[in-house]
């Protein structure tokens, strides 16, 4: 089951789908791209946080009536400036992970704000939440060194699939590949907003493989780690080779064989998509 952790799908809330029909079309594109579960992440600053669970449940019903099989979870995308004005209950509404290891999606900012990414991440940790760093490769005001420091403190990097496919320009693509090669824990998400800005997870996986990223690492970033940290928390991503394709802990002797199977299955899947 492929899980997406950064996806703007709620209609009429932020700069995502304008209405139910656009949301249905976007959800169908996600399913066609191989996704089975989505954490819906509207921009927190544009949403009424307490209303998000009900809005997510409503959209779930809309998709069911349209025969779109996509499991939805309630979340939100925080900007650094958002963290200070959300109370603990509001953070809990949009947080993910098990009770003992909750975490939130915090975007690396695209414009200069009053609060830095580092300060916001520190505040979230102080309040008991881990940090999934959203699209740091797109943030001109976030040095790579800051991302490395946050990862050393337990954060996980979320790279946009569209950065790898070139939508955001050569600098974002180069930065995305740099993070993927850095040995820091990373995963992919689409950050999809509309049918004109659709999910591109499979295409992004192809880009990573073409750039020489190990097949097992690609499969983990696309198909394994998102679901794993949703179930087990961010610490699971900091255990190299510790999780197999279904989130189960592997014995040490199984790790190399699991990596080889993942690499082979990823390449076969992508070759089929390309028509080879």
Short mmCIF file of C-alpha atoms in Angstrom, two decimals:
data_model
loop_
_atom_site.label_atom_id
_atom_site.label_comp_id
_atom_site.label_asym_id
_atom_site.label_seq_id
_atom_site.Cartn_x
_atom_site.Cartn_y
_atom_site.Cartn_z
CA UNK A 1 0.00 0.00 0.00
CA UNK A 2 1.58 3.28 -1.13
CA UNK A 3 1.07 6.11 1.35
CA UNK A 4 1.31 9.82 0.57
CA UNK A 5 2.10 12.13 3.50
CA UNK A 6 1.86 15.53 1.75
CA UNK A 7 -1.17 16.01 -0.46
CA UNK A 8 -3.59 18.94 -0.88
CA UNK A 9 -6.90 17.19 -1.53
CA UNK A 10 -9.56 18.91 0.59
CA UNK A 11 -11.75 21.02 -1.74
CA UNK A 12 -12.23 24.72 -1.09
CA UNK A 13 -9.87 24.95 1.88
CA UNK A 14 -6.56 26.23 0.49
CA UNK A 15 -4.88 26.34 -2.92
CA UNK A 16 -5.78 22.72 -3.57
CA UNK A 17 -8.89 21.51 -5.44
CA UNK A 18 -11.57 24.15 -5.89
CA UNK A 19 -14.52 21.79 -5.56
CA UNK A 20 -15.56 18.16 -5.13
CA UNK A 21 -15.19 17.37 -8.82
CA UNK A 22 -11.56 18.53 -8.91
CA UNK A 23 -10.87 16.58 -5.71
CA UNK A 24 -12.37 13.43 -7.25
CA UNK A 25 -10.29 13.87 -10.41
CA UNK A 26 -7.12 14.42 -8.40
CA UNK A 27 -7.85 11.41 -6.19
CA UNK A 28 -8.32 9.26 -9.29
CA UNK A 29 -4.94 10.41 -10.58
CA UNK A 30 -3.37 9.40 -7.26
CA UNK A 31 -4.91 5.93 -7.43
CA UNK A 32 -3.79 5.56 -11.06
CA UNK A 33 -0.26 6.47 -9.96
CA UNK A 34 -0.29 3.65 -7.40
CA UNK A 35 -1.35 5.42 -4.19
CA UNK A 36 -3.77 3.77 -1.75
CA UNK A 37 -3.60 6.07 1.28
CA UNK A 38 -3.29 9.85 1.57
CA UNK A 39 -2.78 12.15 4.53
CA UNK A 40 -4.63 15.29 3.44
CA UNK A 41 -2.48 18.30 4.31
CA UNK A 42 -4.10 21.68 3.66
CA UNK A 43 -2.07 24.73 4.65
CA UNK A 44 -2.79 25.20 8.35
CA UNK A 45 -2.86 28.99 8.07
CA UNK A 46 -5.78 28.77 5.61
CA UNK A 47 -7.78 26.14 7.47
CA UNK A 48 -10.00 25.97 10.53
CA UNK A 49 -8.09 23.23 12.33
CA UNK A 50 -10.99 21.92 14.42
CA UNK A 51 -13.08 21.46 11.26
CA UNK A 52 -10.49 19.35 9.42
CA UNK A 53 -11.54 15.91 10.77
CA UNK A 54 -15.14 16.49 9.65
CA UNK A 55 -14.03 17.85 6.27
CA UNK A 56 -11.79 14.82 5.77
CA UNK A 57 -14.64 12.46 6.66
CA UNK A 58 -16.93 14.28 4.24
CA UNK A 59 -14.42 13.99 1.40
CA UNK A 60 -13.97 10.32 2.19
CA UNK A 61 -17.71 9.84 1.66
CA UNK A 62 -17.61 11.87 -1.58
CA UNK A 63 -14.84 9.63 -2.92
CA UNK A 64 -16.69 6.47 -1.90
CA UNK A 65 -19.78 7.62 -3.77
CA UNK A 66 -17.57 8.26 -6.81
CA UNK A 67 -16.09 4.74 -6.48
CA UNK A 68 -12.60 6.08 -5.75
CA UNK A 69 -10.79 3.73 -3.37
CA UNK A 70 -8.43 6.01 -1.47
CA UNK A 71 -7.96 5.86 2.30
CA UNK A 72 -7.82 9.37 3.81
CA UNK A 73 -6.17 10.60 7.01
CA UNK A 74 -6.56 14.06 8.53
CA UNK A 75 -3.46 16.25 8.65
CA UNK A 76 -2.15 19.69 7.71
CA UNK A 77 0.98 21.41 6.43
CA UNK A 78 2.50 23.79 8.95
CA UNK A 79 4.60 26.79 8.01
CA UNK A 80 7.17 27.89 10.60
CA UNK A 81 4.97 30.88 11.44
CA UNK A 82 1.98 28.59 12.13
CA UNK A 83 3.52 26.64 14.98
CA UNK A 84 3.34 29.36 17.63
CA UNK A 85 -0.37 30.12 17.24
CA UNK A 86 -1.63 26.52 17.33
CA UNK A 87 -2.48 25.15 20.76
CA UNK A 88 -1.66 21.61 21.84
CA UNK A 89 -5.09 20.22 20.96
CA UNK A 90 -4.90 21.70 17.46
CA UNK A 91 -1.45 20.22 16.90
CA UNK A 92 -2.77 16.85 18.02
CA UNK A 93 -5.60 17.02 15.47
CA UNK A 94 -3.18 17.32 12.56
CA UNK A 95 -0.31 15.19 13.92
CA UNK A 96 0.44 11.65 12.72
CA UNK A 97 2.12 8.58 14.15
CA UNK A 98 1.48 6.35 17.17
CA UNK A 99 0.52 7.87 20.54
CA UNK A 100 4.06 7.60 21.90
CA UNK A 101 5.71 9.18 18.85
CA UNK A 102 3.57 11.87 17.24
CA UNK A 103 4.95 14.03 14.46
CA UNK A 104 3.86 16.88 12.18
CA UNK A 105 4.58 18.04 8.62
CA UNK A 106 6.54 21.31 8.77
CA UNK A 107 7.35 22.95 5.46
CA UNK A 108 10.70 24.47 4.68
CA UNK A 109 9.47 27.97 3.80
CA UNK A 110 9.30 29.25 0.24
CA UNK A 111 9.17 32.89 1.38
CA UNK A 112 10.79 34.67 4.31
CA UNK A 113 8.63 34.71 7.44
CA UNK A 114 8.97 35.80 11.04
CA UNK A 115 10.04 32.36 12.32
CA UNK A 116 12.86 30.19 10.99
CA UNK A 117 12.46 26.52 10.15
CA UNK A 118 14.94 25.64 12.88
CA UNK A 119 13.08 27.63 15.56
CA UNK A 120 9.73 26.12 14.57
CA UNK A 121 11.18 22.59 14.61
CA UNK A 122 12.65 23.20 18.05
CA UNK A 123 9.26 24.44 19.29
CA UNK A 124 7.50 21.36 17.94
CA UNK A 125 10.03 19.08 19.63
CA UNK A 126 9.62 21.00 22.90
CA UNK A 127 5.88 20.34 22.69
CA UNK A 128 6.38 16.64 22.05
CA UNK A 129 6.16 16.37 18.25
CA UNK A 130 8.71 15.11 15.77
CA UNK A 131 9.23 16.86 12.45
CA UNK A 132 8.80 15.76 8.85
CA UNK A 133 10.51 18.53 6.85
CA UNK A 134 8.44 19.35 3.76
CA UNK A 135 10.23 20.05 0.46
CA UNK A 136 13.52 21.55 1.81
CA UNK A 137 14.93 21.32 -1.73
CA UNK A 138 12.52 24.09 -2.76
CA UNK A 139 13.40 26.49 0.07
CA UNK A 140 15.92 29.18 -0.95
CA UNK A 141 16.28 30.37 2.64
CA UNK A 142 16.97 26.96 4.20
CA UNK A 143 20.66 25.94 4.02
CA UNK A 144 21.38 22.25 3.55
CA UNK A 145 23.37 22.40 6.79
CA UNK A 146 20.20 23.29 8.70
CA UNK A 147 18.40 20.28 7.23
CA UNK A 148 21.32 18.03 8.20
CA UNK A 149 21.25 19.40 11.75
CA UNK A 150 17.50 18.80 12.08
CA UNK A 151 17.87 15.27 10.70
CA UNK A 152 20.56 14.61 13.31
CA UNK A 153 17.94 15.54 15.93
CA UNK A 154 15.43 13.03 14.54
CA UNK A 155 13.70 14.83 11.66
CA UNK A 156 12.98 13.12 8.33
CA UNK A 157 13.22 14.82 4.92
CA UNK A 158 10.25 14.84 2.55
CA UNK A 159 11.26 15.52 -1.06
CA UNK A 160 8.62 16.61 -3.58
CA UNK A 161 8.19 14.23 -6.49
CA UNK A 162 7.65 17.25 -8.74
CA UNK A 163 11.07 18.61 -7.80
CA UNK A 164 12.65 15.47 -9.24
CA UNK A 165 10.62 15.69 -12.44
CA UNK A 166 11.79 19.28 -12.99
CA UNK A 167 8.60 21.22 -12.28
CA UNK A 168 10.37 23.57 -9.86
CA UNK A 169 13.49 24.15 -11.90
CA UNK A 170 17.05 22.80 -12.06
CA UNK A 171 18.14 24.10 -8.65
CA UNK A 172 15.31 22.32 -6.82
CA UNK A 173 16.01 19.14 -8.77
CA UNK A 174 19.71 19.27 -7.97
CA UNK A 175 19.00 19.89 -4.29
CA UNK A 176 16.51 17.00 -4.22
CA UNK A 177 19.10 14.63 -5.68
CA UNK A 178 21.69 15.92 -3.22
CA UNK A 179 19.42 15.09 -0.27
CA UNK A 180 18.65 11.68 -1.77
CA UNK A 181 22.38 10.94 -1.99
CA UNK A 182 23.20 12.32 1.45
CA UNK A 183 22.38 9.17 3.47
CA UNK A 184 19.91 11.21 5.49
CA UNK A 185 16.49 9.58 6.02
CA UNK A 186 14.21 10.80 3.24
CA UNK A 187 10.93 9.92 1.59
CA UNK A 188 8.92 11.16 -1.38
CA UNK A 189 5.50 12.81 -1.48
CA UNK A 190 3.74 14.49 -4.36
CA UNK A 191 2.54 17.72 -2.69
CA UNK A 192 -0.20 17.48 -5.33
CA UNK A 193 -2.63 20.40 -5.50
CA UNK A 194 -4.87 19.91 -8.54
CA UNK A 195 -5.28 17.85 -11.71
CA UNK A 196 -2.90 20.32 -13.37
CA UNK A 197 -0.37 19.71 -10.57
CA UNK A 198 -0.88 15.95 -10.17
CA UNK A 199 0.94 13.20 -8.29
CA UNK A 200 4.15 12.11 -10.00
CA UNK A 201 5.46 9.48 -7.62
CA UNK A 202 6.20 6.81 -10.21
CA UNK A 203 7.87 9.31 -12.52
CA UNK A 204 9.96 10.62 -9.61
CA UNK A 205 11.04 7.08 -8.73
CA UNK A 206 12.24 6.69 -12.32
CA UNK A 207 14.24 9.91 -12.00
CA UNK A 208 15.93 8.67 -8.82
CA UNK A 209 16.86 5.37 -10.44
CA UNK A 210 18.15 7.14 -13.54
CA UNK A 211 20.31 9.32 -11.29
CA UNK A 212 21.93 6.23 -9.81
CA UNK A 213 20.10 6.10 -6.48
CA UNK A 214 20.01 2.55 -5.13
CA UNK A 215 16.80 0.70 -6.04
CA UNK A 216 16.16 -0.38 -2.46
CA UNK A 217 16.45 3.22 -1.27
CA UNK A 218 14.04 4.36 -3.99
CA UNK A 219 11.47 1.72 -3.08
CA UNK A 220 11.80 2.64 0.59
CA UNK A 221 11.34 6.36 -0.11
CA UNK A 222 8.28 5.83 -2.30
CA UNK A 223 6.52 2.73 -1.00
CA UNK A 224 7.91 1.73 2.40
CA UNK A 225 8.92 4.59 4.69
CA UNK A 226 5.77 6.74 4.38
CA UNK A 227 3.56 3.94 5.67
CA UNK A 228 6.17 2.85 8.19
CA UNK A 229 6.48 6.23 9.90
CA UNK A 230 2.71 6.62 9.87
CA UNK A 231 2.50 3.41 11.93
CA UNK A 232 5.73 3.50 13.93
CA UNK A 233 6.89 7.13 14.03
CA UNK A 234 9.88 8.97 12.59
CA UNK A 235 12.45 6.96 14.53
CA UNK A 236 11.76 4.01 12.21
CA UNK A 237 13.34 5.96 9.35
CA UNK A 238 16.57 6.36 11.33
CA UNK A 239 17.22 2.60 11.45
CA UNK A 240 19.09 1.81 8.21
CA UNK A 241 17.90 -1.48 6.76
CA UNK A 242 15.72 -2.18 9.76
CA UNK A 243 12.40 -2.32 7.92
CA UNK A 244 11.27 -4.56 5.09
CA UNK A 245 8.59 -3.81 2.51
CA UNK A 246 5.74 -4.26 4.98
CA UNK A 247 7.20 -2.36 7.94
CA UNK A 248 8.36 -5.50 9.76
CA UNK A 249 11.65 -5.46 11.63
CA UNK A 250 14.22 -7.58 9.80
CA UNK A 251 16.81 -9.78 11.42
CA UNK A 252 20.34 -8.68 10.58
CA UNK A 253 20.95 -11.62 8.26
CA UNK A 254 17.90 -10.76 6.13
CA UNK A 255 18.73 -7.16 5.31
CA UNK A 256 20.94 -7.64 2.29
CA UNK A 257 18.51 -10.13 0.71
CA UNK A 258 15.60 -7.75 1.35
CA UNK A 259 17.48 -4.88 -0.32
CA UNK A 260 18.16 -7.01 -3.39
CA UNK A 261 14.50 -8.06 -3.66
CA UNK A 262 13.38 -4.45 -3.31
CA UNK A 263 15.77 -3.28 -6.00
CA UNK A 264 14.68 -6.01 -8.42
CA UNK A 265 10.96 -5.47 -7.83
CA UNK A 266 11.31 -1.69 -8.25
CA UNK A 267 13.15 -2.04 -11.55
CA UNK A 268 10.66 -4.61 -12.90
CA UNK A 269 7.72 -2.36 -11.95
CA UNK A 270 9.23 0.70 -13.60
CA UNK A 271 10.22 -1.23 -16.71
CA UNK A 272 6.63 -2.38 -17.09
CA UNK A 273 5.37 1.19 -16.74
CA UNK A 274 7.78 2.26 -19.48
CA UNK A 275 6.63 -0.59 -21.73
CA UNK A 276 9.99 -2.41 -21.77
#
